[in-house]
Amino acid sequence: MVKVVVLGMGMAASHFIVGLERLKNGEIEPYGVPLAGKLPLDISEIEVVGVYDVDVNKVGKSVYDVAKEQIGSEVPIPETLKKLKVMEGVHLRNLDRLGIEATGLEYKKSLSSALDHLVEQWGRMEPDVFINVITTEYATPIGDLKYLEDIIANNRVEEISAGQFYAYAAAIYASKYKPVTFVNLIPTPLANDDAFVKLYTMYDSVLLGDDGATGATPFTADTLEHLKERNRFVEFVVQFNIGGNLDFYALTDPDKNLMKETTKSSIVRDILGYEAPHYIKPTGYLEPLGDKKFVSIHLEYKTFNGLKDSIYVNMRINDSPALAGYMVDLARLGRLVLDEGFKGTIYEINAFYMKKPGPKGSPSISRIVAYQKMINWLETNNILVKTYLD
Ligand SMILES: NC(=O)c1ccc[n+]([C@@H]2O[C@H](COP(=O)([O-])OP(=O)(O)OC[C@H]3O[C@@H](n4cnc5c(N)ncnc54)[C@H](O)[C@@H]3O)[C@@H](O)[C@H]2O)c1
């Protein structure tokens, strides 16, 4: 069994929670879950015990109602989700400038009381894994634990982001109750922040991140690997992403967009070993596209005998279900690595699932290579089912 708390009841969370129920009911196949059938913890063993948000139109409602509104026109929403309520988290400015009315524990309490409040709630829910899928936020690494503790003790709300606060609160819960895994699927540097990795190591816990790698970025990474292995010289890379969901709308904010750009563009140098000129950004918002984003990739490279080739790729891809499929794996891996006694962060897992794999300074590698490395690592550590190996 793995008990999960989901932070941020948006599109990715809706697809994760609804898809999970539908998998348990036998309504769908686990397509889009990379390690479906390969882990010694069945998907049916995942239980979502808590969900948090700060949008006033979501907090206090049932997960059923919120999911119905967000994805009900695309998939049926299981009635069982009426029992799960969206609870109030800390806001810390994240929905400012997005035209959404927000609430937050810090409006009524100091940061340290908000922390006690959450830890006490989690003590009753007994989660093993936290998954962070809140709106992309602007944040810089804290770098020093003492500094983080001072910010909370002195209620300096302007100096901490919501993602950082949740990661800290989950570590405090771990220190009081039991080790946890915190999975950071947004660009906030957590698995890339030494202070947080140290904090999790101290409490025998695991921190995975940062920023889920779905869609165009892993596709570009694998294309770059293909060219590198053939010793073709990449002259430039262009990658556009245009979507119509709230996540893309949030990225029209320059600070938030910068966070994504930072986690996306490290792939070029990391994979090729040289800095090919590139433009890799979430480029825009167009509402009618909804959650099905438009992606376009264009590369040029030098081939044998001094000639030049070009690659053009266009796709329309469902954005949030891609991340939700990864969440089904990461919830289970989160529990399995704790059972095996791991602590800190785990590059072999991050390198496959994350755009900016922690710890700090780790390279982004292509997903084809990362997948094989991860499978070998899981095998070595007895985290793969025997039937898969046979
Ligand atoms: N394929 C993908 O969808 C993908 C891939 C990689 C990373 N991500 C990241 O995952 C996150 C979620 O994506 P999404 O499409 O579900 O976005 P979304 O905008 O639909 O959902 C985000 C949710 O978080 C809530 N929220 C904002 N601040 C919060 C806070 N302080 N506490 C609690 N809840 C808060 C919002 O109200 C919203 O319900 C984004 O940060 C995105 O960058 C998504």
XYZ file of C-alpha atoms and ligand atoms in Angstrom:
434
model
C 0.000 0.000 0.000
C 1.182 3.555 -0.730
C -0.683 6.551 0.640
C -0.328 9.716 -1.399
C -0.939 13.424 -0.773
C -1.354 15.482 -3.949
C -0.451 19.193 -3.808
C -2.350 21.187 -6.466
C -5.734 19.933 -7.743
C -5.210 21.005 -11.360
C -5.316 19.150 -14.665
C -2.434 16.750 -13.945
C -3.877 15.863 -10.518
C -7.355 15.345 -12.014
C -6.048 12.946 -14.657
C -3.925 11.120 -12.070
C -6.708 10.640 -9.515
C -9.440 9.863 -12.059
C -7.171 7.611 -14.174
C -6.140 5.712 -11.045
C -9.756 4.994 -10.091
C -10.543 3.919 -13.647
C -7.506 1.600 -13.666
C -8.636 0.074 -10.360
C -12.136 -0.425 -11.825
C -10.669 -2.145 -14.890
C -12.076 0.544 -17.227
C -8.746 1.433 -18.904
C -5.346 -0.102 -19.687
C -2.242 1.389 -18.020
C -0.922 2.943 -21.254
C 1.296 5.943 -20.517
C 2.557 4.421 -17.241
C 6.185 3.577 -18.104
C 6.643 0.893 -15.408
C 3.120 -0.586 -15.450
C 3.403 -4.274 -14.560
C 7.129 -3.971 -13.846
C 7.126 -2.907 -10.161
C 6.511 -5.129 -7.138
C 3.741 -2.782 -5.962
C 0.534 -2.951 -7.920
C -1.192 0.189 -9.185
C -4.278 -0.852 -7.178
C -2.192 -0.320 -4.006
C -2.030 3.455 -4.530
C -4.452 5.376 -2.335
C -4.819 9.146 -2.536
C -5.435 10.262 1.065
C -5.213 14.050 0.736
C -5.489 16.767 -1.913
C -4.607 20.452 -1.452
C -5.259 23.626 -3.420
C -5.688 27.373 -2.871
C -8.179 28.328 -5.610
C -11.375 29.432 -3.786
C -13.405 27.603 -6.424
C -11.714 24.313 -5.531
C -10.987 24.357 -1.778
C -13.787 22.645 0.200
C -15.270 20.968 -2.885
C -15.052 17.245 -3.551
C -12.361 15.927 -5.889
C -15.295 14.566 -7.938
C -16.723 18.073 -8.462
C -13.381 19.660 -9.334
C -12.377 16.836 -11.682
C -15.832 16.903 -13.300
C -15.404 20.572 -14.090
C -11.844 20.184 -15.366
C -11.942 16.944 -17.381
C -15.567 15.718 -17.159
C -16.198 16.472 -20.838
C -13.389 14.066 -21.828
C -13.618 11.135 -19.391
C -16.184 9.716 -16.938
C -15.516 10.717 -13.306
C -15.907 7.888 -10.743
C -18.515 8.619 -8.033
C -16.110 7.261 -5.358
C -14.221 10.569 -5.619
C -17.123 12.356 -3.929
C -15.670 11.248 -0.573
C -12.328 13.049 -1.053
C -12.339 16.799 -0.280
C -9.882 19.419 -1.550
C -8.171 20.963 1.478
C -6.621 24.394 1.904
C -2.870 24.772 1.419
C -0.508 27.753 1.608
C -0.829 30.208 -1.271
C 2.391 32.226 -1.128
C 1.541 34.400 -4.153
C 1.313 31.557 -6.642
C -2.005 32.541 -8.268
C -1.315 36.288 -8.167
C -1.692 37.887 -11.597
C -3.596 34.857 -12.963
C -7.061 36.290 -12.323
C -7.934 33.510 -9.866
C -9.167 34.306 -6.375
C -6.944 32.547 -3.869
C -7.130 31.560 -0.243
C -4.246 30.277 1.894
C -3.431 29.198 5.417
C -0.914 32.057 5.749
C -3.793 34.587 5.500
C -5.069 33.356 8.877
C -1.957 32.007 10.579
C 1.777 32.513 10.775
C 3.939 30.257 8.593
C 4.949 28.180 11.595
C 1.302 27.637 12.652
C 0.421 26.768 9.043
C 3.220 24.217 9.133
C 1.961 22.710 12.419
C -1.564 22.626 10.978
C -0.466 20.671 7.874
C 1.807 18.303 9.795
C -1.018 17.549 12.192
C -3.423 16.832 9.290
C -0.849 14.587 7.631
C -0.297 12.778 10.926
C -3.915 11.618 10.604
C -3.682 10.793 6.869
C -0.347 8.915 7.228
C 0.996 9.612 3.693
C 4.156 7.899 2.404
C 4.485 10.038 -0.725
C 3.786 13.703 -1.551
C 3.419 14.757 -5.181
C 3.828 18.435 -5.990
C 1.858 19.586 -9.049
C 1.022 23.169 -8.079
C 1.224 26.041 -10.574
C 4.763 26.858 -11.752
C 6.234 29.442 -9.367
C 9.275 31.667 -9.282
C 11.830 30.362 -6.772
C 15.584 30.362 -6.268
C 17.502 27.720 -4.299
C 17.505 28.293 -0.522
C 20.971 26.764 -0.231
C 21.100 26.850 3.579
C 18.766 25.086 6.018
C 19.257 27.615 8.792
C 18.077 30.384 6.439
C 14.937 28.364 5.600
C 14.176 27.794 9.289
C 14.601 31.536 10.005
C 12.192 32.458 7.198
C 9.484 30.248 8.697
C 10.176 31.157 12.334
C 10.056 34.906 11.524
C 7.088 34.634 9.146
C 8.992 36.171 6.194
C 6.328 35.080 3.669
C 7.921 36.973 0.771
C 11.093 34.851 0.897
C 9.720 31.354 0.445
C 7.694 29.777 -2.359
C 4.772 27.402 -1.820
C 6.735 24.459 -3.264
C 9.609 25.117 -0.869
C 7.188 25.435 2.044
C 5.449 22.133 1.248
C 8.772 20.316 0.827
C 9.928 21.657 4.203
C 6.610 20.777 5.902
C 6.708 17.228 4.492
C 10.232 16.797 5.900
C 9.029 17.949 9.327
C 6.161 15.445 9.076
C 8.785 12.778 8.248
C 10.817 13.731 11.316
C 7.752 13.258 13.548
C 5.949 10.313 11.954
C 7.744 8.269 9.290
C 10.079 8.676 6.294
C 8.484 10.064 3.122
C 9.238 10.622 -0.528
C 8.505 14.092 -1.916
C 8.131 14.106 -5.707
C 8.607 17.570 -7.196
C 7.115 17.750 -10.684
C 7.383 21.549 -11.042
C 10.494 23.605 -11.927
C 11.176 24.918 -8.382
C 14.711 23.735 -7.528
C 14.270 21.219 -4.696
C 16.154 18.063 -5.716
C 18.638 20.603 -7.188
C 18.921 22.449 -3.865
C 21.549 20.944 -1.539
C 19.744 22.277 1.544
C 16.609 20.277 0.748
C 18.497 17.112 -0.206
C 20.374 17.356 3.115
C 17.115 17.864 5.004
C 15.547 14.768 3.437
C 18.678 12.689 4.032
C 18.589 13.732 7.697
C 15.081 12.293 8.091
C 15.736 9.064 6.122
C 13.520 10.432 3.369
C 13.748 10.833 -0.388
C 13.316 13.900 -2.602
C 12.766 13.309 -6.339
C 12.767 16.118 -8.957
C 12.767 18.566 -10.555
C 10.047 19.263 -13.173
C 8.384 16.342 -14.927
C 9.770 15.578 -18.386
C 6.819 14.879 -20.673
C 5.980 15.951 -24.196
C 8.447 17.760 -26.394
C 11.522 17.930 -24.170
C 12.183 14.158 -23.899
C 11.416 13.847 -27.624
C 14.016 16.512 -28.438
C 16.469 14.873 -26.018
C 16.138 11.513 -27.778
C 16.497 13.128 -31.193
C 19.708 14.834 -30.019
C 21.027 11.486 -28.731
C 20.255 9.900 -32.110
C 22.271 12.615 -33.877
C 25.135 12.511 -31.383
C 25.518 8.732 -31.720
C 25.891 9.198 -35.490
C 28.382 12.048 -35.021
C 26.172 14.523 -36.841
C 26.864 18.112 -35.879
C 23.758 19.954 -34.688
C 23.710 23.548 -35.930
C 20.579 24.704 -34.086
C 17.460 23.513 -32.293
C 14.044 25.187 -32.208
C 11.245 23.850 -30.012
C 7.876 25.614 -29.678
C 5.119 24.687 -27.255
C 1.738 26.404 -27.404
C -1.129 25.313 -25.162
C -4.480 26.519 -23.874
C -4.563 25.202 -20.302
C -3.995 27.083 -17.036
C -0.394 25.872 -16.889
C 0.365 27.610 -20.211
C -1.565 30.683 -19.109
C 0.555 30.806 -15.936
C 3.666 30.741 -18.125
C 2.668 34.036 -19.762
C 4.055 35.484 -16.512
C 7.734 36.211 -17.328
C 9.100 34.981 -13.955
C 7.283 31.654 -14.228
C 8.303 31.255 -17.887
C 11.943 31.753 -16.945
C 11.672 28.822 -14.497
C 10.559 26.503 -17.315
C 13.168 27.788 -19.722
C 15.865 27.015 -17.177
C 14.780 23.406 -16.670
C 14.231 22.766 -20.388
C 17.279 24.158 -22.107
C 20.036 22.379 -20.185
C 19.412 19.310 -22.380
C 21.287 20.630 -25.429
C 24.737 21.006 -23.893
C 24.242 18.036 -21.561
C 23.468 15.617 -24.388
C 25.557 16.953 -27.258
C 28.547 18.041 -25.183
C 28.579 21.430 -26.957
C 26.274 24.424 -26.944
C 24.287 24.351 -30.200
C 22.251 27.560 -30.546
C 18.707 26.790 -29.414
C 15.301 28.258 -28.650
C 13.460 25.876 -26.316
C 10.647 27.534 -24.406
C 6.990 27.247 -23.559
C 6.175 29.819 -26.209
C 2.583 30.809 -25.806
C -0.985 30.503 -24.707
C -3.987 30.078 -27.004
C -7.172 29.089 -25.191
C -8.925 27.012 -27.919
C -6.027 24.525 -27.877
C -7.082 23.522 -24.350
C -4.963 20.778 -22.775
C -3.949 19.433 -26.207
C -0.850 21.465 -26.920
C 0.767 22.159 -30.270
C 4.456 21.336 -30.429
C 6.818 22.024 -33.263
C 10.462 21.032 -33.413
C 13.018 21.989 -36.051
C 16.693 20.991 -36.112
C 19.456 21.333 -38.645
C 22.659 19.319 -38.632
C 25.763 18.651 -40.696
C 26.080 15.175 -42.131
C 28.836 13.380 -44.092
C 30.616 15.111 -46.954
C 29.764 18.578 -45.647
C 26.025 18.397 -46.452
C 23.147 19.656 -44.304
C 19.946 17.873 -43.260
C 16.812 19.172 -41.520
C 14.249 17.604 -39.214
C 10.724 18.996 -38.767
C 8.294 17.490 -36.251
C 4.755 18.695 -35.493
C 2.535 17.195 -32.808
C -0.690 17.819 -30.889
C -0.356 16.129 -27.512
C -2.531 15.832 -24.414
C -0.414 17.645 -21.844
C -1.647 16.647 -18.394
C -2.375 12.906 -18.922
C 1.311 12.473 -19.875
C 2.392 13.704 -16.444
C -0.413 11.802 -14.694
C 0.923 8.506 -16.130
C 4.333 9.266 -14.602
C 2.676 10.032 -11.259
C 1.366 6.451 -11.153
C 4.986 5.225 -11.300
C 6.469 7.862 -9.021
C 3.930 7.193 -6.246
C 4.940 3.513 -6.256
C 8.665 4.144 -6.680
C 8.440 6.656 -3.830
C 7.263 3.923 -1.472
C 9.554 1.182 -2.851
C 12.761 3.210 -2.432
C 11.818 3.988 1.184
C 11.274 0.269 1.821
C 14.773 -0.367 0.434
C 16.237 2.228 2.831
C 17.238 4.909 0.298
C 17.529 8.549 1.363
C 18.427 11.890 -0.234
C 17.781 12.036 -3.963
C 18.121 9.320 -6.632
C 19.628 10.419 -9.934
C 18.753 7.159 -11.741
C 15.033 7.824 -11.227
C 15.215 11.600 -11.729
C 17.126 11.257 -15.010
C 14.206 9.449 -16.637
C 11.215 11.329 -15.210
C 12.563 14.851 -14.720
C 13.646 17.733 -16.965
C 16.244 18.918 -14.464
C 17.310 15.808 -12.593
C 18.749 16.307 -9.115
C 21.149 16.414 -7.368
C 22.534 19.814 -8.356
C 24.973 19.693 -11.260
C 23.671 16.367 -12.651
C 23.476 16.088 -16.428
C 20.240 15.702 -18.394
C 20.651 12.605 -20.540
C 18.454 11.302 -23.323
C 15.425 9.349 -22.154
C 16.416 6.232 -24.115
C 19.686 6.068 -22.190
C 18.018 7.144 -18.918
C 15.389 4.412 -19.207
C 18.031 1.675 -19.533
C 20.064 3.122 -16.653
C 16.955 3.237 -14.464
C 15.942 -0.348 -15.302
C 19.478 -1.551 -14.444
C 19.407 0.391 -11.191
C 15.978 -0.979 -10.233
C 17.132 -4.482 -11.070
C 20.293 -4.151 -8.967
C 18.221 -2.913 -6.049
C 15.487 -5.582 -6.305
C 12.817 -3.062 -7.304
C 11.651 -4.879 -10.453
C 9.215 -7.800 -10.517
C 10.861 -11.124 -11.293
C 8.471 -11.983 -14.146
C 9.614 -8.865 -15.971
C 13.270 -9.894 -15.654
C 12.565 -13.493 -16.834
N 2.650 17.606 -18.906
C 2.382 18.411 -17.905
O 1.236 18.732 -17.660
C 3.514 18.904 -17.045
C 4.819 18.491 -17.305
C 5.843 18.920 -16.464
C 5.549 19.723 -15.386
N 4.272 20.123 -15.147
C 4.008 20.995 -14.008
O 2.993 20.454 -13.180
C 2.265 21.524 -12.581
C 0.786 21.241 -12.706
O 0.381 21.212 -14.053
P -1.174 21.273 -14.372
O -1.319 21.192 -15.852
O -1.918 20.342 -13.513
O -1.466 22.783 -13.934
P -2.821 23.432 -13.428
O -2.639 24.879 -13.558
O -4.000 22.792 -14.075
O -2.880 23.023 -11.872
C -2.147 23.629 -10.866
C -3.019 23.626 -9.618
O -2.229 24.068 -8.512
C -3.032 24.934 -7.730
N -2.133 25.747 -6.910
C -1.452 26.868 -7.248
N -0.729 27.313 -6.205
C -0.954 26.435 -5.192
C -0.495 26.369 -3.864
N 0.320 27.293 -3.372
N -0.919 25.332 -3.091
C -1.784 24.389 -3.573
N -2.253 24.421 -4.830
C -1.851 25.431 -5.631
C -3.844 25.709 -8.752
O -4.970 26.335 -8.151
C -4.218 24.586 -9.711
O -5.394 23.929 -9.294
C 2.734 22.826 -13.250
O 3.641 23.490 -12.392
C 3.468 22.341 -14.454
O 4.532 23.180 -14.813
C 3.243 19.735 -15.957
